[in-house]
Tab-separated table of C-alpha atoms and ligand atoms in Angstrom:
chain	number	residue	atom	x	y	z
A	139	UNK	CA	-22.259	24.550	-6.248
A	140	UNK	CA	-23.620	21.472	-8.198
A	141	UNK	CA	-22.886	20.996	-11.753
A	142	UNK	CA	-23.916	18.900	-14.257
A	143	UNK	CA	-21.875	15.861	-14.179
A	144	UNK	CA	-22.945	15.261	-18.305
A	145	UNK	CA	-19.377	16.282	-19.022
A	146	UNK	CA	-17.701	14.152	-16.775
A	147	UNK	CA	-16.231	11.946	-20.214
A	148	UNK	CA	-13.686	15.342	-20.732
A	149	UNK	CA	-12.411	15.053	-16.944
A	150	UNK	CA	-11.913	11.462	-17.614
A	151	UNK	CA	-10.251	12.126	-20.795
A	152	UNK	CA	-7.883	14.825	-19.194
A	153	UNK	CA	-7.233	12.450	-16.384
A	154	UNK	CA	-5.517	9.917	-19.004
A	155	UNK	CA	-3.674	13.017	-20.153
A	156	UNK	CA	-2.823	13.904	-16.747
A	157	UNK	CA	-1.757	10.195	-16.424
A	158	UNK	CA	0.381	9.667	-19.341
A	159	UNK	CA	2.228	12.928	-19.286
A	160	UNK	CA	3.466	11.944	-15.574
A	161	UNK	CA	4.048	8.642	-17.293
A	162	UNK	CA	2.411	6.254	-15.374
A	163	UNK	CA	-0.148	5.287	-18.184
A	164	UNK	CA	1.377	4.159	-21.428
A	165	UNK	CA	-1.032	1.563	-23.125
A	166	UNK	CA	-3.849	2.590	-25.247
A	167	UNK	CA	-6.092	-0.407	-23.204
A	168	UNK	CA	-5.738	1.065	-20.165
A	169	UNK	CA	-6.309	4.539	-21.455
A	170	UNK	CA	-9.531	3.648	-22.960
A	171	UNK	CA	-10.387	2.128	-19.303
A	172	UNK	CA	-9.545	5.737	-17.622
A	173	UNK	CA	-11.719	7.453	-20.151
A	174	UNK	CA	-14.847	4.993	-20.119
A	175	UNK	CA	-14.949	4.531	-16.237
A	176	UNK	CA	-17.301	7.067	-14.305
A	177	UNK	CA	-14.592	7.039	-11.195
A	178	UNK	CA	-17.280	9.790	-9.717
A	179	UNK	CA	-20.446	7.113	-9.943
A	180	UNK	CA	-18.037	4.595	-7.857
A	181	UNK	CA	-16.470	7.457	-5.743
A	182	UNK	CA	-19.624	9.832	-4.945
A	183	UNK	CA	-18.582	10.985	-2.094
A	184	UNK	CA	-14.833	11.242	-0.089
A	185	UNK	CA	-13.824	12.206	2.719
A	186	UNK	CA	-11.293	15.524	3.122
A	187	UNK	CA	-9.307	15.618	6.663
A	188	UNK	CA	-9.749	19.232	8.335
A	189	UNK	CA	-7.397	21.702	10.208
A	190	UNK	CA	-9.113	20.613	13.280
A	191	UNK	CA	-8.349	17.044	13.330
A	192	UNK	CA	-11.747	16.016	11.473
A	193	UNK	CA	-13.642	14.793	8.151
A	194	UNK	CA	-15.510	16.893	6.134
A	195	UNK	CA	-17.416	14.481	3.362
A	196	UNK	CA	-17.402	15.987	-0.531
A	197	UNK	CA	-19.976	15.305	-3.166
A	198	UNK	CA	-18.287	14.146	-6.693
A	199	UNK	CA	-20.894	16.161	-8.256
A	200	UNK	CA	-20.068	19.370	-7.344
A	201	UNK	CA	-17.395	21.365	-8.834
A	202	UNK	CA	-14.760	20.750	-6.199
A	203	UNK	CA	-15.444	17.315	-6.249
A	204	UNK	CA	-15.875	16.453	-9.823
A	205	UNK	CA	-12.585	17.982	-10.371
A	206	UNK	CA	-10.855	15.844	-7.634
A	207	UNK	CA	-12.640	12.890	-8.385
A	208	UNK	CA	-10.878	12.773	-12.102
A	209	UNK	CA	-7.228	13.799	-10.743
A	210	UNK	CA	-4.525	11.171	-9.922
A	211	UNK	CA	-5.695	11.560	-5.692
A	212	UNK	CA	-6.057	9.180	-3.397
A	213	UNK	CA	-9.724	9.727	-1.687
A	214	UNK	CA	-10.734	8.183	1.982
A	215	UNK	CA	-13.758	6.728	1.125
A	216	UNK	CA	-15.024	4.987	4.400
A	217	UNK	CA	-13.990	5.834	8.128
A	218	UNK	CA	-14.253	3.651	11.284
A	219	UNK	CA	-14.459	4.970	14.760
A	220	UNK	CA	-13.453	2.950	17.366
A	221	UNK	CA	-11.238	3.171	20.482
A	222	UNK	CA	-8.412	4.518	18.715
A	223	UNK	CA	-10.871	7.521	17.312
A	224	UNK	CA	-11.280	7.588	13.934
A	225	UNK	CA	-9.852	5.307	11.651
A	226	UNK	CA	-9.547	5.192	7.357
A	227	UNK	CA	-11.378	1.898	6.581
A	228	UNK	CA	-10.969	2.183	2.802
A	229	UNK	CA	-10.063	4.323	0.227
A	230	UNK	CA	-10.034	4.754	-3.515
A	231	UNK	CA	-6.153	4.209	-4.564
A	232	UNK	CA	-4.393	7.325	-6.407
A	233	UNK	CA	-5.435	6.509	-9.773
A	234	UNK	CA	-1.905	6.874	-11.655
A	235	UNK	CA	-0.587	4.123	-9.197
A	236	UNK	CA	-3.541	2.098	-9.909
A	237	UNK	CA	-2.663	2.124	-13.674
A	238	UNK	CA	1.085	1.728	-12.700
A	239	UNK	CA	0.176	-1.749	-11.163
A	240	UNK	CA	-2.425	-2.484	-13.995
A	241	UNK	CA	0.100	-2.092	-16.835
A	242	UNK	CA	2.607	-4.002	-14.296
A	243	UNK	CA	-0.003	-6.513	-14.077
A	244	UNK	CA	0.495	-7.492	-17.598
A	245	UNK	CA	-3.374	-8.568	-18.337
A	246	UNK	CA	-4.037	-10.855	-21.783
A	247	UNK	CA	-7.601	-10.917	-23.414
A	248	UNK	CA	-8.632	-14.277	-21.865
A	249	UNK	CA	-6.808	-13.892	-18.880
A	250	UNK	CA	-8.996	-14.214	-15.149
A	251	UNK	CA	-7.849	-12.199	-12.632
A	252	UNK	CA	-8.320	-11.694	-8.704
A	253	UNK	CA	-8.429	-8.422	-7.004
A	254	UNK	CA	-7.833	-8.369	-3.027
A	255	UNK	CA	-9.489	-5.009	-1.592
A	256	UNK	CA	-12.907	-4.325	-3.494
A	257	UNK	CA	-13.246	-0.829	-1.585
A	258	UNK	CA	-15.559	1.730	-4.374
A	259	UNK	CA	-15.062	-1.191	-7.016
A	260	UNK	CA	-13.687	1.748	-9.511
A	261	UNK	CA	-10.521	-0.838	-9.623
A	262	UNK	CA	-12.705	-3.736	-10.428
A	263	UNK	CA	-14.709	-1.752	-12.774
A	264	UNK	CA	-11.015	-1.056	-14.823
A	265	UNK	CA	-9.843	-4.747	-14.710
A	266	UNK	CA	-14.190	-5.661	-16.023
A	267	UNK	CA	-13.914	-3.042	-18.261
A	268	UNK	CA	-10.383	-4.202	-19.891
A	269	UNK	CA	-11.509	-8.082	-19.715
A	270	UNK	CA	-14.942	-8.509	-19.400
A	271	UNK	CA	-16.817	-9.581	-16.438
A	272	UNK	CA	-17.034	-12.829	-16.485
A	273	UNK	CA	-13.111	-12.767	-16.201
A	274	UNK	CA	-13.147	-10.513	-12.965
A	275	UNK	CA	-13.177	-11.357	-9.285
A	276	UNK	CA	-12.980	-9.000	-6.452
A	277	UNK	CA	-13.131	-9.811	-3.071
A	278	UNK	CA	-12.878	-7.442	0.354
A	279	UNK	CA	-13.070	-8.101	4.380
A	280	UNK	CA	-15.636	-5.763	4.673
A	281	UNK	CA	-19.414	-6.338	4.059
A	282	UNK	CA	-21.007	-3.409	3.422
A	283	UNK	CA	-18.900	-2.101	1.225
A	284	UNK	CA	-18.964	-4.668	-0.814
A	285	UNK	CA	-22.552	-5.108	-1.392
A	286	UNK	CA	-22.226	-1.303	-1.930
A	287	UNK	CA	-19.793	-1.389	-4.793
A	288	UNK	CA	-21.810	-4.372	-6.263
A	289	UNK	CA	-24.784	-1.996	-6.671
A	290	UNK	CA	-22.541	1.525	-7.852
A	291	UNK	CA	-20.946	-1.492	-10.331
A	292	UNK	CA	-24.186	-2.507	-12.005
A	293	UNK	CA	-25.487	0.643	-12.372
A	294	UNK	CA	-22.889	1.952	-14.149
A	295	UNK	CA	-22.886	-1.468	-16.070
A	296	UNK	CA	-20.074	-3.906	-14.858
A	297	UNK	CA	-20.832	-6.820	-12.940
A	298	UNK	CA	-17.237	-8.959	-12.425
A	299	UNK	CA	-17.946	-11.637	-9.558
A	300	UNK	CA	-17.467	-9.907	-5.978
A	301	UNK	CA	-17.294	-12.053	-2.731
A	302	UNK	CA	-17.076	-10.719	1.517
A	303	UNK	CA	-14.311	-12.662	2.997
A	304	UNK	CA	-10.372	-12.302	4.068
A	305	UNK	CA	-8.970	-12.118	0.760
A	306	UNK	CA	-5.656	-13.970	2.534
A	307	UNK	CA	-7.277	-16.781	1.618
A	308	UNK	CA	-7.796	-15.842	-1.505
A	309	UNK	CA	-10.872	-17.249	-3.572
A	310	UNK	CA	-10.536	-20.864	-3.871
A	311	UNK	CA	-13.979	-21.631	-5.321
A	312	UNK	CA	-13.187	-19.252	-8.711
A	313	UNK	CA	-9.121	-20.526	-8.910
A	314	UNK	CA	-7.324	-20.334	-10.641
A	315	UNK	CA	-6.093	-17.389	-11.558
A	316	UNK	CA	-3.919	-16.113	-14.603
A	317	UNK	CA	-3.036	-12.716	-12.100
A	318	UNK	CA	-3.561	-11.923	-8.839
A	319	UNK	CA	-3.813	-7.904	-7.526
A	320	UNK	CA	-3.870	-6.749	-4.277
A	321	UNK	CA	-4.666	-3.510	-2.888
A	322	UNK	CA	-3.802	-3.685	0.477
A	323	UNK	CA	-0.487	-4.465	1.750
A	324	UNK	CA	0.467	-7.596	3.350
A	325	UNK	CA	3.214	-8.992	5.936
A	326	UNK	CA	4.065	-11.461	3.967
A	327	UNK	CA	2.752	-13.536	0.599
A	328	UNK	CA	-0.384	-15.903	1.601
A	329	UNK	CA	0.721	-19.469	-0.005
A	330	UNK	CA	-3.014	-19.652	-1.359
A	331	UNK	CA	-2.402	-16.822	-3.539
A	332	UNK	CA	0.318	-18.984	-4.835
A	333	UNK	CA	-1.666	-21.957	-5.066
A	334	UNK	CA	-4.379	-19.952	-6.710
A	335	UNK	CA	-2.587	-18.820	-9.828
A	336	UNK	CA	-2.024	-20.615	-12.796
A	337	UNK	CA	1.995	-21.654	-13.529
A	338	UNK	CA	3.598	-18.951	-15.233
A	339	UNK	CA	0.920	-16.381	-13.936
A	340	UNK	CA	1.578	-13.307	-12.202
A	341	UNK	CA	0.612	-11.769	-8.341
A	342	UNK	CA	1.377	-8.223	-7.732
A	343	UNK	CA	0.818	-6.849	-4.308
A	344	UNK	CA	2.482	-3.970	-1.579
A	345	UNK	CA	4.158	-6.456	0.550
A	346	UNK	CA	4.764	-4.505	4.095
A	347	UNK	CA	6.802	-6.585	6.682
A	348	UNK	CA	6.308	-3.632	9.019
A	349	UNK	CA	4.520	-0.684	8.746
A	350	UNK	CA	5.527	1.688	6.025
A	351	UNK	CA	8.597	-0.739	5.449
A	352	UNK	CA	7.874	-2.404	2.228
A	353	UNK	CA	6.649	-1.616	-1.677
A	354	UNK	CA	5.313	-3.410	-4.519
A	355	UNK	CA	6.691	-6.865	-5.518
A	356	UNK	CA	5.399	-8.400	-9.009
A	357	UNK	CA	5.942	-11.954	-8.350
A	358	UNK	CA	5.909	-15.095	-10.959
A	359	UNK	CA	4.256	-18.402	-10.202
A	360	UNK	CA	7.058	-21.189	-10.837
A	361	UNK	CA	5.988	-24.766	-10.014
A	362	UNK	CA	7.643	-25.356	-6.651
A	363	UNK	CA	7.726	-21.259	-5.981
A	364	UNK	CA	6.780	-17.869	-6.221
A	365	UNK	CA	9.648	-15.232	-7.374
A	366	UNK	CA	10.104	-11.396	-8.538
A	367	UNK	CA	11.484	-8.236	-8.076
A	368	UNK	CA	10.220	-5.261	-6.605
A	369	UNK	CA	9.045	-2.353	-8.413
A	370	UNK	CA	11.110	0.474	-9.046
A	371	UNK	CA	9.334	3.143	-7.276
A	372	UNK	CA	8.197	3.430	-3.658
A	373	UNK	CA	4.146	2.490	-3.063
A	374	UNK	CA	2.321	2.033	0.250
A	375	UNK	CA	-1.664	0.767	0.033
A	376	UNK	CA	-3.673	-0.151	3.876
A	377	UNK	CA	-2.665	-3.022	5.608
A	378	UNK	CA	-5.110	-6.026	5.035
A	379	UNK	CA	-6.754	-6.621	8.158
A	380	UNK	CA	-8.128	-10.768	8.537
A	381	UNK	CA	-11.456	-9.128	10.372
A	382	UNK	CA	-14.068	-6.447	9.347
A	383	UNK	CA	-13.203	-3.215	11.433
A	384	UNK	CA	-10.290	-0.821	11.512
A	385	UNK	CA	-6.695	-2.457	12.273
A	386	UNK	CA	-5.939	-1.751	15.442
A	387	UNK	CA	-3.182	0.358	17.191
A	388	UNK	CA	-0.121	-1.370	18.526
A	389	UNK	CA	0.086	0.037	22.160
A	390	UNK	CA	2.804	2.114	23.515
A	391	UNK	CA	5.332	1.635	25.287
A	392	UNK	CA	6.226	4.394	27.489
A	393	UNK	CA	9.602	5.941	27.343
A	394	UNK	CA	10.907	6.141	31.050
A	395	UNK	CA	13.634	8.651	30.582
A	396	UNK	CA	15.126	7.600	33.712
A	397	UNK	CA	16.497	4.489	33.048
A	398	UNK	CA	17.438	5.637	29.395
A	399	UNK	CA	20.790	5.084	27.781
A	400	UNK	CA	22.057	8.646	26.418
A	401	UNK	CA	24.717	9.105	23.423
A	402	UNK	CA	24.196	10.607	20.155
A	403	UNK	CA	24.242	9.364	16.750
A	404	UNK	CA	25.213	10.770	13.012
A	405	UNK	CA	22.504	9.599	11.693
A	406	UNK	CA	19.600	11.501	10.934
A	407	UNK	CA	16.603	10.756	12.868
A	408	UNK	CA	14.898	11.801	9.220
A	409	UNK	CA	16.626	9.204	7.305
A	410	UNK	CA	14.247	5.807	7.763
A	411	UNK	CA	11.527	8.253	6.309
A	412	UNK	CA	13.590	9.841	3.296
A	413	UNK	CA	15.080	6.484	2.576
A	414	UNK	CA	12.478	4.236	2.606
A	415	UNK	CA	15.040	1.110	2.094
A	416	UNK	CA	16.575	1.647	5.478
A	417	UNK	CA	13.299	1.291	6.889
A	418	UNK	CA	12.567	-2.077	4.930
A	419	UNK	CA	15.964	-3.262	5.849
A	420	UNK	CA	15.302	-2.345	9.583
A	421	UNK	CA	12.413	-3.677	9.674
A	422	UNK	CA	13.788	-7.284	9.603
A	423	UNK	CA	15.752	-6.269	13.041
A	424	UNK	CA	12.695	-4.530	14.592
A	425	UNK	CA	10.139	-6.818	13.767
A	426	UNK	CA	6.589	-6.522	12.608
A	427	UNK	CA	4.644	-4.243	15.064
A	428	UNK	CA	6.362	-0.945	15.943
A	429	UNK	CA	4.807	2.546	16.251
A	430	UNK	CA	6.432	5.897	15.833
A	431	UNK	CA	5.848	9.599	15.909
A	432	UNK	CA	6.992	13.049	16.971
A	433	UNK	CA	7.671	14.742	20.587
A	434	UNK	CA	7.160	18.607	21.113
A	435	UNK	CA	6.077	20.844	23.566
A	436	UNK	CA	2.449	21.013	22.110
A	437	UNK	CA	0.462	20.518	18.752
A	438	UNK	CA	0.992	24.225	18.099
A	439	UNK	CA	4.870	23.952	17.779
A	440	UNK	CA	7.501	21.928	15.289
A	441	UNK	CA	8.166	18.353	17.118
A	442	UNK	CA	11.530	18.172	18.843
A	443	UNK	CA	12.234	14.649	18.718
A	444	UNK	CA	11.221	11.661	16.624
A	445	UNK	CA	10.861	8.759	18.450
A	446	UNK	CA	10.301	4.889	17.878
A	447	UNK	CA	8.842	1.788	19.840
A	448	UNK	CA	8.368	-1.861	19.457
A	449	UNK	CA	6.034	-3.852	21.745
A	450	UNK	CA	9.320	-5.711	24.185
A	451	UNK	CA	9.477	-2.292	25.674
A	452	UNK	CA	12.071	-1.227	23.793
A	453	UNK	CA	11.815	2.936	22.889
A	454	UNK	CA	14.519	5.726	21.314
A	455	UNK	CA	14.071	8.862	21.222
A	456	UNK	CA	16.361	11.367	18.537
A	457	UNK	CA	16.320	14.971	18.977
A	458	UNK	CA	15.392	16.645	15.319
A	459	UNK	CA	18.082	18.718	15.651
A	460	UNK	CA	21.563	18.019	15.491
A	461	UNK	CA	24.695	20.065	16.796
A	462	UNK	CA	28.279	19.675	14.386
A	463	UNK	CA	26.002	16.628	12.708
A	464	UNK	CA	25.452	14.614	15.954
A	465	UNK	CA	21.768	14.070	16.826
A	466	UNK	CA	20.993	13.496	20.805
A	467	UNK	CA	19.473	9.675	21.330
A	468	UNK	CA	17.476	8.385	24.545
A	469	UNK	CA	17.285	4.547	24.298
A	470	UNK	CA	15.812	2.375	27.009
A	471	UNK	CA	14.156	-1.448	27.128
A	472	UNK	CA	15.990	-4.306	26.232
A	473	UNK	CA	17.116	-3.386	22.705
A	474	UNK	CA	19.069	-0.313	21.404
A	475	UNK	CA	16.398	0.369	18.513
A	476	UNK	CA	18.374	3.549	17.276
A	477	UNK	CA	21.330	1.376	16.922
A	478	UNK	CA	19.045	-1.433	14.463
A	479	UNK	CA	18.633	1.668	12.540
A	480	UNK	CA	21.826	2.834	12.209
A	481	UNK	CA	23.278	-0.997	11.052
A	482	UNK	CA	20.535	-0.515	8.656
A	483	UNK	CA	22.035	1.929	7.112
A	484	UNK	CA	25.634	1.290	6.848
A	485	UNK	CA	24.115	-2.037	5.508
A	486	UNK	CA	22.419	-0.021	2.880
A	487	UNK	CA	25.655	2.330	2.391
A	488	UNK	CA	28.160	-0.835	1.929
A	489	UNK	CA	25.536	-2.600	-0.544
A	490	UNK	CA	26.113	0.698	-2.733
A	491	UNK	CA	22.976	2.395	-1.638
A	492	UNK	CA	20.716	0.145	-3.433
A	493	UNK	CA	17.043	0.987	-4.723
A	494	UNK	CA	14.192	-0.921	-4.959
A	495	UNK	CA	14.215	-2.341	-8.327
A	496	UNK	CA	17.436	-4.681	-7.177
A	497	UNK	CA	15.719	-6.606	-4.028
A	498	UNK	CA	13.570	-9.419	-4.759
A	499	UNK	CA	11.395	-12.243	-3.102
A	500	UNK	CA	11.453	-15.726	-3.269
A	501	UNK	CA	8.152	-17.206	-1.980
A	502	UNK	CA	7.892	-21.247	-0.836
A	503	UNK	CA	5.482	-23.026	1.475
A	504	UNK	CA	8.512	-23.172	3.587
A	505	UNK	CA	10.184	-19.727	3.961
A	506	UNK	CA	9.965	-16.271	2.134
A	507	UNK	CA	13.499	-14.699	1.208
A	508	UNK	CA	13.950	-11.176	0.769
A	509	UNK	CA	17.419	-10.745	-1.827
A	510	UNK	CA	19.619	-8.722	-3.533
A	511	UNK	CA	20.179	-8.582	-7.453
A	512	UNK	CA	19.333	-12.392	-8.003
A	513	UNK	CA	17.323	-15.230	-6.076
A	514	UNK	CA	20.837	-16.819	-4.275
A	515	UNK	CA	22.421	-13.054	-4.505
A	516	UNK	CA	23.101	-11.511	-1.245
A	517	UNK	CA	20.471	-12.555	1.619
A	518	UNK	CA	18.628	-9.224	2.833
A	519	UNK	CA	15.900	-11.136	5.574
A	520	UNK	CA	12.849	-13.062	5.934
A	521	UNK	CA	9.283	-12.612	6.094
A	522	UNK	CA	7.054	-14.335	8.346
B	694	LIG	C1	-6.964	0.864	-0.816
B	694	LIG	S1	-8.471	0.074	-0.532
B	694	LIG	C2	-8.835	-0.686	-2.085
B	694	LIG	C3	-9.205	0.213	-3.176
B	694	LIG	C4	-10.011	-0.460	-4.261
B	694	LIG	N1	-9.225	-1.393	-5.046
B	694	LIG	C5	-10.725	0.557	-5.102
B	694	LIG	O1	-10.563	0.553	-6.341
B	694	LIG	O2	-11.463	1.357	-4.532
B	694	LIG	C6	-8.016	-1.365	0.410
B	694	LIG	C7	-9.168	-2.287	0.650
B	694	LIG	O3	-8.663	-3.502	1.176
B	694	LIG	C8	-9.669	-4.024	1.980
B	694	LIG	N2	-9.141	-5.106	2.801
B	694	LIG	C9	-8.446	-5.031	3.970
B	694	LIG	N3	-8.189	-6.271	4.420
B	694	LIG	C10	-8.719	-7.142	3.517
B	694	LIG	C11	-8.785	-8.554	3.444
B	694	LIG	N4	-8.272	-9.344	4.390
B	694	LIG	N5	-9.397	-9.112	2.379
B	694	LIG	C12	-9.941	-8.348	1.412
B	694	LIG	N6	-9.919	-6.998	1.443
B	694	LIG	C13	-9.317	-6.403	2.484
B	694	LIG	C14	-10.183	-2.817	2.743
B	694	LIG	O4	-11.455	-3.035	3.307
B	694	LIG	C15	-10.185	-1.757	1.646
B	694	LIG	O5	-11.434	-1.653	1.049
């Protein structure tokens, strides 16, 4: 059923509410942005995955939507089908982490300010909304959504600057910048995001040296270097991608059970996903391109096993289910990847079972250093 979408200002308002009761809105500027951006003119449609393994597209301006639309949910916006079916090509970030990073962010009146990853423009139309948009640049990989956020974003009355291009390179002919904001995650920091901000300014991005294994870092620009913490709580946004088009899927390697190594482990094969760190810190071992999933019987049962990949061949397979706390590992290729975990983890244990808030980065055209409690504290790894 369609409703009028006249009262959309009290499901903006109730958003903030919704917002600042969880906590993750606190100022009164970025409240004001919540409550004067139409998120549903940006957003006007989404895209809901089904039972059956599809997409079924929603309409902001329904009930259903309008109602989704103004809650703190992440919403697939545009899909890509290629060889590896159908892929999520951009989406409209969770809109109490998007405030998280904008407070984070630290934005002053006159300040200019770089987004990387346009997608609907709602985040642009925050940052234009807070600043003006002459102080407001936004730039995204892929074309067509960019020339359709420009037109959603002067309708509803905001037109920062918005460019098409790998925003890894940042934007060069509009530096520099007092912040820099990206909302996709990257490997590691591009220097000309460094070169591109002003001393003493700020870049705050999901820095991902392997899929999943990563968070936010809020980095300061020094002269020689770039250096921060992490935030505090977990966040994962799309990888960038350097080329329009979905990211493609590392290939598999296939798990030849008969020349597998068999023992079992105490470690559960849960543990890289409910402790996020140990991933990170694994990640460093693994290196960047692994891929991971369950084992079963069929789609219609609970998986078995969990297993884990990287592209040298290397594979392990843990059963889900552990007998008297041991868990059943299969491990063949050249490297033990079960055991990278497991070091992972007593590395986590005898650092006192650290979280995110006490690892840092220290960014220089040379090297990027991944460390403990301070910048020369206790070396965690390096990202390339
Ligand atoms: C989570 S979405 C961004 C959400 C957006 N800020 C909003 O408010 O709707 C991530 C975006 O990053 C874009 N992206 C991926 N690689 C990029 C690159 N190299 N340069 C710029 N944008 C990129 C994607 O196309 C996608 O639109």
């Amino acid at each position: 059923m369609t409703t009028a979408v006249t009262d959309w200002h009290d499901h903006a308002h109730r958003l903030a509410d919704e917002l600042e009761q969880a906590g993750k809105l606190t100022t009164p500027e970025w409240r004001q942005a919540i409550c004067a951006v139409p998120r549903h003119e940006l957003v006007p449609t989404y895209h809901q995955p089904t039972s059956e393994g599809t997409w079924r597209e929603i309409d902001t301006s329904t009930d259903e939507g309008l109602r989704t639309v103004y809650s703190n949910t992440v919403l697939v916006t545009a899909l890509t089908t290629g060889t590896a079916g159908t892929t999520v090509l951009s989406s409209s970030t969770q809109p109490g982490l998007m405030t998280r990073m904008l407070e984070a962010l630290d934005v002053h009146d006159e300040h200019r300010v770089l987004e990387v990853g346009t997608g609907t423009g709602y985040n642009a139309a925050l940052l234009a909304h807070r600043l003006g948009d002459e102080r407001v640049f936004s730039i995204d990989v892929e074309p067509h959504l960019v020339e359709i956020a420009r037109n959603r974003l002067a309708r509803v009355g905001y037109h920062p600057t918005l460019a098409v291009g790998d925003g890894a390179a940042g934007l060069a002919e509009h530096a520099p910048f007092d912040r820099v904001i990206a909302t996709c995650a990257v490997p590691s920091i591009p220097w000309s995001w460094v070169e591109q901000t002003q001393p003493g300014g700020v870049i705050l991005t999901d820095v991902k040296p392997a899929l999943g294994a990563g968070s936010l870092v809020r980095l300061t620009r020094h002269d020689d270097r770039a250096e921060g913490r992490f935030d505090a709580t977990y966040a994962a946004f799309m990888d960038l991608r350097h080329h329009p088009g979905g990211n493609l899927t590392p290939a598999r390697t296939e798990r030849d059970h008969s020349h597998a190594e068999h023992r079992t482990s105490p470690l559960d094969p849960r543990t890289p996903w409910t402790s996020m760190i140990v991933w990170f810190l694994a990640s460093f071992a693994l290196g960047r391109t692994i891929s991971f999933g369950y084992t079963g019987a069929d789609t219609t049962q609970p998986p078995t096993a969990s297993w884990i990949s990287t592209l040298d061949g290397s594979w392990a397979e843990i059963s889900l289910t552990g007998e008297g706390g041991q868990y059943t590992v299969a491990e063949g290729g050249p490297r033990r990847l079960w055991s990278l975990i497991e070091n992972a983890h007593q590395r986590w244990t005898d650092l006192g079972t650290p979280g995110w808030g006490r690892f840092g980065l220290t960014v220089t055209p040379e090297r990027q250093l991944v460390w403990l409690d301070e910048p020369h504290g206790e070396s965690i790894g390096e990202l390339t």
